[in-house]
Coordinates of C-alpha atoms in Angstrom, one line a residue:
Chain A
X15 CA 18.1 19.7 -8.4
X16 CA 15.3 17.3 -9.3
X17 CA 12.6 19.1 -11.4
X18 CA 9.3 17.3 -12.5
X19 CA 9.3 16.3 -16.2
X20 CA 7.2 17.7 -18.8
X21 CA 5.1 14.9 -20.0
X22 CA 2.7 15.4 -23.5
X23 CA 1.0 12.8 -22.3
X24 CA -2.4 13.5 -20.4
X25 CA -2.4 11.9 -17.2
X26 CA -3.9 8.3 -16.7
X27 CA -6.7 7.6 -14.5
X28 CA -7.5 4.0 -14.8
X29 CA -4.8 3.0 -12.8
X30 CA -3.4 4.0 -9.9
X31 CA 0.5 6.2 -10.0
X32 CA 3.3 4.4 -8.0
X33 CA 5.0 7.2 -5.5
X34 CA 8.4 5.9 -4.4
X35 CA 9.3 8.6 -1.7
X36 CA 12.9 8.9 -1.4
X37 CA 13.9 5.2 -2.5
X38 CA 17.5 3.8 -2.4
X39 CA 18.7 1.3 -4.4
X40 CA 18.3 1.7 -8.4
X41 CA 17.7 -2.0 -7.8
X42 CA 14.4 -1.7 -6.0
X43 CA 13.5 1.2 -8.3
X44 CA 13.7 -1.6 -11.4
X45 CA 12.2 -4.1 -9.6
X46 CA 9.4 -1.9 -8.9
X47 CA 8.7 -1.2 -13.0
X48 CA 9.2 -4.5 -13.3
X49 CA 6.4 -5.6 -10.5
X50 CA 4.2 -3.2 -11.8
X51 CA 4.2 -4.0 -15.4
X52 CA 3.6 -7.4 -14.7
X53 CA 0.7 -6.5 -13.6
X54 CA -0.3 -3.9 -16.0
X55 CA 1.0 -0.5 -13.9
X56 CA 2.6 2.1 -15.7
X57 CA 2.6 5.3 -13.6
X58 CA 5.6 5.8 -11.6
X59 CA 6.6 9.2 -9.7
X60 CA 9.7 9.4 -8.1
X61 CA 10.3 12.1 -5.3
X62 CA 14.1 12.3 -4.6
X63 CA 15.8 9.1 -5.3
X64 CA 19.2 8.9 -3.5
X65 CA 21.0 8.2 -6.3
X66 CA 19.8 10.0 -9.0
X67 CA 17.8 9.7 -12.3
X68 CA 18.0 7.6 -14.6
X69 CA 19.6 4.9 -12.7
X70 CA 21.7 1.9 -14.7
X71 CA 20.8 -0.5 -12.0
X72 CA 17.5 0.2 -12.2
X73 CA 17.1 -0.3 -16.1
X74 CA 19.2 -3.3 -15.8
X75 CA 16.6 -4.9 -13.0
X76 CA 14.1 -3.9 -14.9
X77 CA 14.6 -6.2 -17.5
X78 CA 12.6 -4.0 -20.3
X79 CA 10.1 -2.9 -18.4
X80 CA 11.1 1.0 -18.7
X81 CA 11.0 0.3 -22.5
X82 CA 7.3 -0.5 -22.5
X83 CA 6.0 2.1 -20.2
X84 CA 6.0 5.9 -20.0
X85 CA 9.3 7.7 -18.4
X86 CA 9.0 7.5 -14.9
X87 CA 8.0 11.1 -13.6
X88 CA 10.3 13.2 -10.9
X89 CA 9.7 15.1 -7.8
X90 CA 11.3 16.9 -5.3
X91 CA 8.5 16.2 -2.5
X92 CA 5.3 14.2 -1.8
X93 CA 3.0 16.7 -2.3
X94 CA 4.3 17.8 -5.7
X95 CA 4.0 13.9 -6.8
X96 CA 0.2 13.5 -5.4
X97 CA -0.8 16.9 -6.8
X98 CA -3.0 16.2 -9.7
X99 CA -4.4 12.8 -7.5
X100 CA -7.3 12.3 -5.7
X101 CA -7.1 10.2 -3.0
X102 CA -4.1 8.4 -2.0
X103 CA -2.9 5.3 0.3
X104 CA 0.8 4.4 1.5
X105 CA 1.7 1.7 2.8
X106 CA 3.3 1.1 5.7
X107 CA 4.3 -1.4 8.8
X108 CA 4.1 0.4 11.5
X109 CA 0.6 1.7 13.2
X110 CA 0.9 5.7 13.1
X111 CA -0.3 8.2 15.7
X112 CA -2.8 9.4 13.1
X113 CA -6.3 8.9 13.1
X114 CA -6.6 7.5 9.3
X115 CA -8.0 4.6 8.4
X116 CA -6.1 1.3 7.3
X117 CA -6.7 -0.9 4.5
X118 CA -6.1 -4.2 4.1
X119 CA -4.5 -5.3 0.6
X120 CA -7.5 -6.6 -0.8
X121 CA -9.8 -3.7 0.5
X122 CA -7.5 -1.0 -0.9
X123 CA -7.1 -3.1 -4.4
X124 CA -11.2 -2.7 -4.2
X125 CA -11.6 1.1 -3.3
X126 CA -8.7 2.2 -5.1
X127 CA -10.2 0.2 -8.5
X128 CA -13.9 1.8 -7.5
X129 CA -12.7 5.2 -7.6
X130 CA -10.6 4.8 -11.1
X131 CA -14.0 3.7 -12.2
X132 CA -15.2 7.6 -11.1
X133 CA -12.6 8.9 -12.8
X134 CA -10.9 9.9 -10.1
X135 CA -6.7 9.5 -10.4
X136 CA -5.0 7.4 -7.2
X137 CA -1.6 6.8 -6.5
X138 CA -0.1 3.9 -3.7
X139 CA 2.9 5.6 -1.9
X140 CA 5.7 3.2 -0.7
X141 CA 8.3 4.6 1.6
X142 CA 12.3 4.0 1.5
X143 CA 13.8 0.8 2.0
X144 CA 14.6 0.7 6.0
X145 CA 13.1 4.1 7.3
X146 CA 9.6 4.0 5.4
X147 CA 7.2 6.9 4.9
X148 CA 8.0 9.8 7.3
X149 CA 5.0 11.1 9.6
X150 CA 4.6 14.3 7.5
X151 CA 4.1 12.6 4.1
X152 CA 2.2 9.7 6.1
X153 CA -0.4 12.8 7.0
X154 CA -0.7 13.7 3.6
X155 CA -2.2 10.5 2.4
X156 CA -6.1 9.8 2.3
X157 CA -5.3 6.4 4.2
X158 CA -3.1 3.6 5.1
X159 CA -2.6 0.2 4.2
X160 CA -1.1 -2.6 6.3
X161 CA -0.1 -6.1 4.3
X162 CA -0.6 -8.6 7.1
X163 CA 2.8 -10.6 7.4
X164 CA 4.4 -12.8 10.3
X165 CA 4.5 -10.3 13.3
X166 CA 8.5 -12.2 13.5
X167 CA 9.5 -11.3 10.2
X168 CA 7.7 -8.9 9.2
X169 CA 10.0 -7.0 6.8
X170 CA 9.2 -7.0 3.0
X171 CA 11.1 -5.4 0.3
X172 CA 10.1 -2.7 -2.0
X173 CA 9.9 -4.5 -4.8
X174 CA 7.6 -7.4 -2.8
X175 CA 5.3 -4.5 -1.8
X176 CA 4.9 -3.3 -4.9
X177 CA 4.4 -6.4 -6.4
X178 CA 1.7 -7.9 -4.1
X179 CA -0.7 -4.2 -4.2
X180 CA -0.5 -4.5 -8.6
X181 CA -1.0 -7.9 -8.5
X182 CA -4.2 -7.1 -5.7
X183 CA -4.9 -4.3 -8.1
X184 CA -4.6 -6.8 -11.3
X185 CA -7.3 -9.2 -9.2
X186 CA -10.2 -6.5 -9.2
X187 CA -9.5 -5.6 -12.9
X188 CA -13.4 -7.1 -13.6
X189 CA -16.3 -4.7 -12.5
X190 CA -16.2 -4.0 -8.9
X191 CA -18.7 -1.9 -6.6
X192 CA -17.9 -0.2 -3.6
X193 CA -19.0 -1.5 -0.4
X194 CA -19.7 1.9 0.7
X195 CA -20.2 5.5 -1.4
X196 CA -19.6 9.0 -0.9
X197 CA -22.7 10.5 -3.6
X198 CA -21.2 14.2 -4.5
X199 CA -23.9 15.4 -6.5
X200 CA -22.2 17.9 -9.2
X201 CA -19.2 18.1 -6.7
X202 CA -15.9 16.2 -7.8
X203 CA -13.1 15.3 -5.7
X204 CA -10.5 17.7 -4.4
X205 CA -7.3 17.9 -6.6
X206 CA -4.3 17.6 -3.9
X207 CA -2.9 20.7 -4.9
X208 CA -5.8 22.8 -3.8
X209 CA -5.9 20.6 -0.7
X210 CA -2.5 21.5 0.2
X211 CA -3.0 25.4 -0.9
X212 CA -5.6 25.1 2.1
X213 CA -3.5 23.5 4.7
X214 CA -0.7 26.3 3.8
X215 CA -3.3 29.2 4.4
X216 CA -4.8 27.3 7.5
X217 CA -1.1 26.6 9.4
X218 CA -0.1 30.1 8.4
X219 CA -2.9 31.6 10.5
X220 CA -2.6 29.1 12.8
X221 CA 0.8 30.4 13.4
X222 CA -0.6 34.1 13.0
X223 CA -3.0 33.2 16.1
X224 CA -0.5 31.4 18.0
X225 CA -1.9 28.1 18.5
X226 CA 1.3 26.5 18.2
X227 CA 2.4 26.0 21.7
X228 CA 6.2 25.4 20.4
X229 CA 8.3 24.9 17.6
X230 CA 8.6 21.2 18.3
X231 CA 5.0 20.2 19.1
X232 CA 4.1 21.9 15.3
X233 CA 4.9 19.1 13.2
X234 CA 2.9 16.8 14.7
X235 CA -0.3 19.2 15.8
X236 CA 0.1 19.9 11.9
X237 CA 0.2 16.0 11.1
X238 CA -2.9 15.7 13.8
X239 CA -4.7 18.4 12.0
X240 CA -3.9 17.3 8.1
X241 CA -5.1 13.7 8.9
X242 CA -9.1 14.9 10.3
X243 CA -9.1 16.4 6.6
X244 CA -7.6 13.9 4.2
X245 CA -9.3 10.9 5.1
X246 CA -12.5 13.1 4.6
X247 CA -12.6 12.3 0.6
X248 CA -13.1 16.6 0.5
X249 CA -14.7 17.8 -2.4
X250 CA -13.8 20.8 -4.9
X251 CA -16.3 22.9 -3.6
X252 CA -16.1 22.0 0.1
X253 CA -12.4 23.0 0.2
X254 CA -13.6 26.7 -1.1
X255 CA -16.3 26.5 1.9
X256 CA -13.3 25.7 4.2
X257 CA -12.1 28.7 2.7
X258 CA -14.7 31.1 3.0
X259 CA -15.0 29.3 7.0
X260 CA -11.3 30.2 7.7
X261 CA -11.7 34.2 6.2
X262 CA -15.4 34.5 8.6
X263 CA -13.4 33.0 10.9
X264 CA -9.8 35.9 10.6
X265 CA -12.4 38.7 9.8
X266 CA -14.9 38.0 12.8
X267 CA -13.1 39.8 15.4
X268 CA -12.1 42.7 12.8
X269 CA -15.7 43.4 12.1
X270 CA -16.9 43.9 16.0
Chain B
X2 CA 26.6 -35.4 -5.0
X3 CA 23.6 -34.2 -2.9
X4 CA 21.8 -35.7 -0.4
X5 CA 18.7 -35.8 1.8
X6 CA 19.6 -34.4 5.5
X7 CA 18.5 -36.4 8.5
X8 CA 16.0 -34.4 10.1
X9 CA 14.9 -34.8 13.2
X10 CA 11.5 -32.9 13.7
X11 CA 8.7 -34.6 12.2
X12 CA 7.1 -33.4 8.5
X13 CA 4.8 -30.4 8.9
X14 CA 1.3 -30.8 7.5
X15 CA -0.2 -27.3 8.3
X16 CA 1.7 -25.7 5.8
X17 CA 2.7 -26.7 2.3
X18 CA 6.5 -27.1 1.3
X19 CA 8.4 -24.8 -1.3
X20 CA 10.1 -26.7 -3.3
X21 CA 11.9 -25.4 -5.9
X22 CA 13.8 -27.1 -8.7
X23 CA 17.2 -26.6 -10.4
X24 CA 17.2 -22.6 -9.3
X25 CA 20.7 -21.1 -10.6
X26 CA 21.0 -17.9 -8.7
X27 CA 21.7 -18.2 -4.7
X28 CA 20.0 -14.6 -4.9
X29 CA 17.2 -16.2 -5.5
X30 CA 16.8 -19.0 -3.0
X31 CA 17.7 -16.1 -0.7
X32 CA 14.7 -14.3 -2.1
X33 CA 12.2 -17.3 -2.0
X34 CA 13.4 -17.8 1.7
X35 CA 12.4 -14.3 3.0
X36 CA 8.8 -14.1 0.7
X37 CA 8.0 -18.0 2.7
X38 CA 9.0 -16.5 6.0
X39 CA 6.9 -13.4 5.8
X40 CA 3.9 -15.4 5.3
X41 CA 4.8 -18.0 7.8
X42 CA 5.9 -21.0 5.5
X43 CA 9.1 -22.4 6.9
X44 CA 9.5 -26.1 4.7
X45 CA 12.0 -25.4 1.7
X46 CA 13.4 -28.3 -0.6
X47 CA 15.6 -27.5 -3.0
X48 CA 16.4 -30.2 -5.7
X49 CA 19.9 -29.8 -7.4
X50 CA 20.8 -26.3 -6.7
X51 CA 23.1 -24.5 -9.8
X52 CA 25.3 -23.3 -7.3
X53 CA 25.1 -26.2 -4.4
X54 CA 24.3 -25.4 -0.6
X55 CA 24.5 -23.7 1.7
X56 CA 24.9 -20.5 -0.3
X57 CA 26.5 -17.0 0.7
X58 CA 24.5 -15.0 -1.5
X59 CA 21.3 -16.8 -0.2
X60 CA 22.2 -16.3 3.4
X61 CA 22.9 -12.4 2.6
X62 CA 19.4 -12.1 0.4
X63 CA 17.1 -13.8 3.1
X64 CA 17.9 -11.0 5.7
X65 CA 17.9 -13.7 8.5
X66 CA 15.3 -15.9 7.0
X67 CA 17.0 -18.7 7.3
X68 CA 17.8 -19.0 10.8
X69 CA 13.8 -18.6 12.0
X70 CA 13.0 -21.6 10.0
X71 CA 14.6 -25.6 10.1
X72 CA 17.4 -26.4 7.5
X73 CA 16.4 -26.5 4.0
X74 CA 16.9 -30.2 2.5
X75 CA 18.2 -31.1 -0.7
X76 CA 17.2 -33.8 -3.0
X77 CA 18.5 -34.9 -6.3
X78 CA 15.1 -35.3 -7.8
X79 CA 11.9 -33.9 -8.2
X80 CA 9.9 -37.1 -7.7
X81 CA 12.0 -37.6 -4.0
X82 CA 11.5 -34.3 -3.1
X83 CA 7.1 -34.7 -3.0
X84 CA 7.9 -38.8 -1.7
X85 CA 6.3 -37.9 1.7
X86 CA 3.3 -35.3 0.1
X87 CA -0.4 -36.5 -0.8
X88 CA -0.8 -32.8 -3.2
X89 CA 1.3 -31.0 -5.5
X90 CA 0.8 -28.2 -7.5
X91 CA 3.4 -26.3 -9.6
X92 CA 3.4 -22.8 -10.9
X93 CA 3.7 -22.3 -14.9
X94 CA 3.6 -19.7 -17.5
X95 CA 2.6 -22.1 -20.2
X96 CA 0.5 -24.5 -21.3
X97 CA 1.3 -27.7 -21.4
X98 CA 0.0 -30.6 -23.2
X99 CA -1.0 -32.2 -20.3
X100 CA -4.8 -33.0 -19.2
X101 CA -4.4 -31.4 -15.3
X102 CA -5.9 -28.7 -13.6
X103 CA -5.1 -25.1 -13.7
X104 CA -5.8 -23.4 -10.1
X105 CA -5.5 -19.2 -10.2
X106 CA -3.4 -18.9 -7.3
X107 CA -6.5 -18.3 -5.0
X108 CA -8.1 -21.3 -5.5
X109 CA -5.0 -23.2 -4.9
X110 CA -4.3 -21.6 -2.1
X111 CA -7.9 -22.6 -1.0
X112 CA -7.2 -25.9 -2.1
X113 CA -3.7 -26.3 -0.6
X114 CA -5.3 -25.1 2.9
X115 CA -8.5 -27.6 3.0
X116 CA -6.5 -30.0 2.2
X117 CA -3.5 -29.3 4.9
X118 CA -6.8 -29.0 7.6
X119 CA -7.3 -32.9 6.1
X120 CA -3.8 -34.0 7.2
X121 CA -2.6 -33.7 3.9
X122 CA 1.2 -32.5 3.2
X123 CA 1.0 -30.3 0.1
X124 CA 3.6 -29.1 -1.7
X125 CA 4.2 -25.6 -3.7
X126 CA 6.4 -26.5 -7.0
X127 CA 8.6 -23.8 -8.7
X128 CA 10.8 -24.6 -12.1
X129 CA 14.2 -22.5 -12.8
X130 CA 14.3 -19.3 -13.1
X131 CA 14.7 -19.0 -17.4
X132 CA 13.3 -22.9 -18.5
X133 CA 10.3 -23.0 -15.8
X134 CA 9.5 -26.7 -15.3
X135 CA 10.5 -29.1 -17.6
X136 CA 7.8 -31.4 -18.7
X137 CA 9.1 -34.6 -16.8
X138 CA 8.3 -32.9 -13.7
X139 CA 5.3 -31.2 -14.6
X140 CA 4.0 -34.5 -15.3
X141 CA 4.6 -35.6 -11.6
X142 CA 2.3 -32.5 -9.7
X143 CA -1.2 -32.9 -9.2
X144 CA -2.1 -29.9 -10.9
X145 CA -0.7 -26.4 -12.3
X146 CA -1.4 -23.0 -10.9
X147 CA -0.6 -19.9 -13.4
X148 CA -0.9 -16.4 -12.3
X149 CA -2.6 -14.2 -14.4
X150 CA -0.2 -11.3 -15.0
X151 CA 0.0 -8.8 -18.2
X152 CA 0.4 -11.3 -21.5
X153 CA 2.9 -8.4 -22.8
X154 CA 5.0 -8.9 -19.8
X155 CA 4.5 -11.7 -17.8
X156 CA 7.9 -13.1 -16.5
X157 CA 7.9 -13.0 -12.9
X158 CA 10.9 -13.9 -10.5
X159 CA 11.2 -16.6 -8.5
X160 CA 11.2 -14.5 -5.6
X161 CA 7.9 -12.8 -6.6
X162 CA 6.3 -16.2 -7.6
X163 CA 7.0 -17.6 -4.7
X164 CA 5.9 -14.3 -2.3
X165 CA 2.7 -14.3 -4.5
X166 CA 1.6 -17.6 -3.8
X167 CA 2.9 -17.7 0.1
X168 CA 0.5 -14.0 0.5
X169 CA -2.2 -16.3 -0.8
X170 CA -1.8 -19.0 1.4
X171 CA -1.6 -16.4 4.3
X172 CA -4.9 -14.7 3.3
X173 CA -6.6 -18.3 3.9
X174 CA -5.6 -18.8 7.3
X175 CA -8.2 -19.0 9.7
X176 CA -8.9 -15.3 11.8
X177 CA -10.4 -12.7 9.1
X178 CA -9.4 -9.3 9.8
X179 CA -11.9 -5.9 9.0
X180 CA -11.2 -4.6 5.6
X181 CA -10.7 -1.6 7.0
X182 CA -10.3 0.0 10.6
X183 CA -9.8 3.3 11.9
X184 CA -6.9 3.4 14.6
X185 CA -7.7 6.4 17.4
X186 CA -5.0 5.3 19.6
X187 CA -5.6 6.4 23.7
X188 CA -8.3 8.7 21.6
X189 CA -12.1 7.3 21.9
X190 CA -14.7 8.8 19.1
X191 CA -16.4 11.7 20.1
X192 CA -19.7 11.9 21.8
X193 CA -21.8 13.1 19.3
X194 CA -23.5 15.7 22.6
X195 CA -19.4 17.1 22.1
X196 CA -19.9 17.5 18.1
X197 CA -23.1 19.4 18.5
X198 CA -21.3 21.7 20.6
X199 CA -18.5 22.5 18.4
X200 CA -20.9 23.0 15.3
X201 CA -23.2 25.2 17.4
X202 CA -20.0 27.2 18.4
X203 CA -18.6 27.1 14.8
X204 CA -21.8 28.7 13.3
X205 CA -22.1 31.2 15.7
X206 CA -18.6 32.5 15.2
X207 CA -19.2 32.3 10.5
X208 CA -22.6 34.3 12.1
X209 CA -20.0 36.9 13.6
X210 CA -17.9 37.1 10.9
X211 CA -20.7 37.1 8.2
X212 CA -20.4 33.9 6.4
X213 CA -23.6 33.3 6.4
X214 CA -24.7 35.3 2.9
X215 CA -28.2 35.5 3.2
X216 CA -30.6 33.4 6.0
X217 CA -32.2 31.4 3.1
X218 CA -29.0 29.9 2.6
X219 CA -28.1 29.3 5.8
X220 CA -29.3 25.7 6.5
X221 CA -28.2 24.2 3.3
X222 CA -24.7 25.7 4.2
X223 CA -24.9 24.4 7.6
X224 CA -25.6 21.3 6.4
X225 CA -22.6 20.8 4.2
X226 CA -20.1 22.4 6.9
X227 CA -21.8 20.1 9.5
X228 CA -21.3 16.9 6.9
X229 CA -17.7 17.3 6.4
X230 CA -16.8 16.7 9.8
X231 CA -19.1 14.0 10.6
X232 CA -18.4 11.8 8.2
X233 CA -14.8 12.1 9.6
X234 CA -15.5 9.4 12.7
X235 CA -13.4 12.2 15.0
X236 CA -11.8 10.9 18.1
X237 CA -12.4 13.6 21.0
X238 CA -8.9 14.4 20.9
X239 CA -9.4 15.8 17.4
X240 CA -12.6 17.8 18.6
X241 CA -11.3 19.8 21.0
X242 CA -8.0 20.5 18.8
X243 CA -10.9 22.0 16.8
X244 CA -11.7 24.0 19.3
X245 CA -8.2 25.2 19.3
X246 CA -8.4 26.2 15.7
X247 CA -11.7 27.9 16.4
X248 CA -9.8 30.0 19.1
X249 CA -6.3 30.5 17.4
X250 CA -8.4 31.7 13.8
X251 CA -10.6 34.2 15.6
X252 CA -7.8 35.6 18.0
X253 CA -5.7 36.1 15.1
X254 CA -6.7 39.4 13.9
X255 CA -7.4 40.5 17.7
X256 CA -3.6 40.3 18.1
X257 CA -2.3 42.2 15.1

């Protein structure tokens, strides 16, 4: 059973985490630290790697990298791996049936560099080798990011991935503005862990009110209904609105 | 003893050539094969391959590379490998002691594209994979492109060098693309006249259910309730799903 490591270190928000969601090959894994340490990356996450942790191929495709960065953190599921972030992207080839919006390299190398600059901690997500991210951890994300390729040959590895968002990444490493800003007064962004602490509550009375028609149309009315709120860039204190909003909402017919 | 191959399609000027010179692993022409597809560059020129060619372990790395593209050629020599190009530029980690230009690998690519849209053939340059270029041949490109990558870790693989450089190449071609987009699928946005609605609905039900903690507050809360969902672009899909949640949350307690 995979169990997330105690780190003394205090968590790093100048650069983004790399999330590898249930990856592979060790191989892949080290070319990933290796990619990302090239370009000055140093948070990785795992969440369930096939073949367990540490991983010999991994170190040995590494070629030192793991030596010169901190111990690669372990998870058992997305949303333990994104909890202390604050806004998130995956990448991925395919368009999804979400309404979230998609990035090009460059524009997520910018946003994601912007927000470090508020202090706020991001992570890139990069699915497994041949399935990529599944819809539900696809929903959890703030946004998407599509590297343009040849439509005939579209297929990159990992590794490649990786490598091309830290060096994008790497590029904006000067001063950059955003294009477009969220002010949020005293408000700071939503921690993921809250975020997901109100999805829970909200699909629970969802459930409680029956407005899941069946079983198998949940998932993805839960996917739907995840993706209106995590593109939003939520605040702290608007989550506890959406709170108090949910308990007016359970109590109202109580009270007549 | 290697040879040029016959071939019978004419030399294509749109796009530079790959060429790279005295690479060891198969692995790794393999590697450089896929990276040139997925960003549509197809002209590969090996000189003096380790290993000779055709290689296995190429074949198996390019995932199929190899046959969407022509035959790559061999040469024994750098200098016949660029005999038919007008531009050259190689990749390096060092400095040399040579007066040339060094191009970040944006500006080359910039550079290796106007001068393709002049009719130009242009040709990438890549050393082996632990020496780099040896001087001789450095000395024969018209100028150096280095990739700025983290000066305590800066070897990159062939395979990354060259999918760097072909993603660079890719950016530069012609159509731009939005930074960002938001994909709604069959969904159009909502008419803001159907927004309304659901906020007028919404705040009559926290009304009912006492969310509201005091009329002087009201409007400011209003506001920030009314902002977290239009800054959300929704699709009308997603507003009447929130309708849903309106009538599942306040049904809830009805049923119990």
């Amino acid at each position: 059973m995979l169990r997330e490591k105690e780190k003394s270190t205090p968590s790093d928000t100048t650069t983004p985490a790399v999330i590898l969601v249930d990856p592979q090959m060790g191989e892949n894994i080290g070319a990933c630290a290796r990619a990302m340490l090239n370009f000055d990356l140093t948070d990785l996450r795992l969440v369930n790697p096939r073949d367990g942790w540490p991983n010999q191929r991994a170190i040995d495709m590494a070629v030192g990298a793991f030596d010169k960065m901190p111990e690669p953190r372990l998870f058992e599921t997305l949303d333990q791996a994104i909890a202390n972030c604050h806004f998130t992207l995956a990448t991925t080839a395919r368009t999804r049936d979400m309404v979230k919006p998609v990035f090009t390299p460059k524009a997520a190398a910018r946003e994601l560099t912007a927000r470090a600059h508020q202090s706020q901690k991001t992570a890139l997500i990069f699915g497994a080798e041949r399935t990529g991210l599944h819809n539900k951890d696809a929903a959890l994300c703030s946004g998407l990011i599509t590297i343009p390729t040849n439509p005939d040959f579209s297929s990159l590895n990992l590794g490649q991935a990786v490598l091309l968002m830290a060096y994008e990444l790497h590029q904006q490493s000067g001063t950059e503005t955003l294009d477009v800003t969220l002010p949020t007064g005293d408000s700071a962004p939503v921690e993921q862990a809250r975020l997901q602490e109100f999805f829970e509550r909200l699909e629970t009375e969802l459930e409680n009110g029956h407005f899941f028609r069946s079983p198998e149309l949940k998932p993805g009315m839960v996917n739907n209904i995840r993706s209106m709120f995590t593109r939003s860039d939520l605040t702290d204190q608007e989550v506890r609105t959406l709170h108090g909003v949910i308990s007016a909402l359970i109590g109202n017919k109580a009270g007549k």
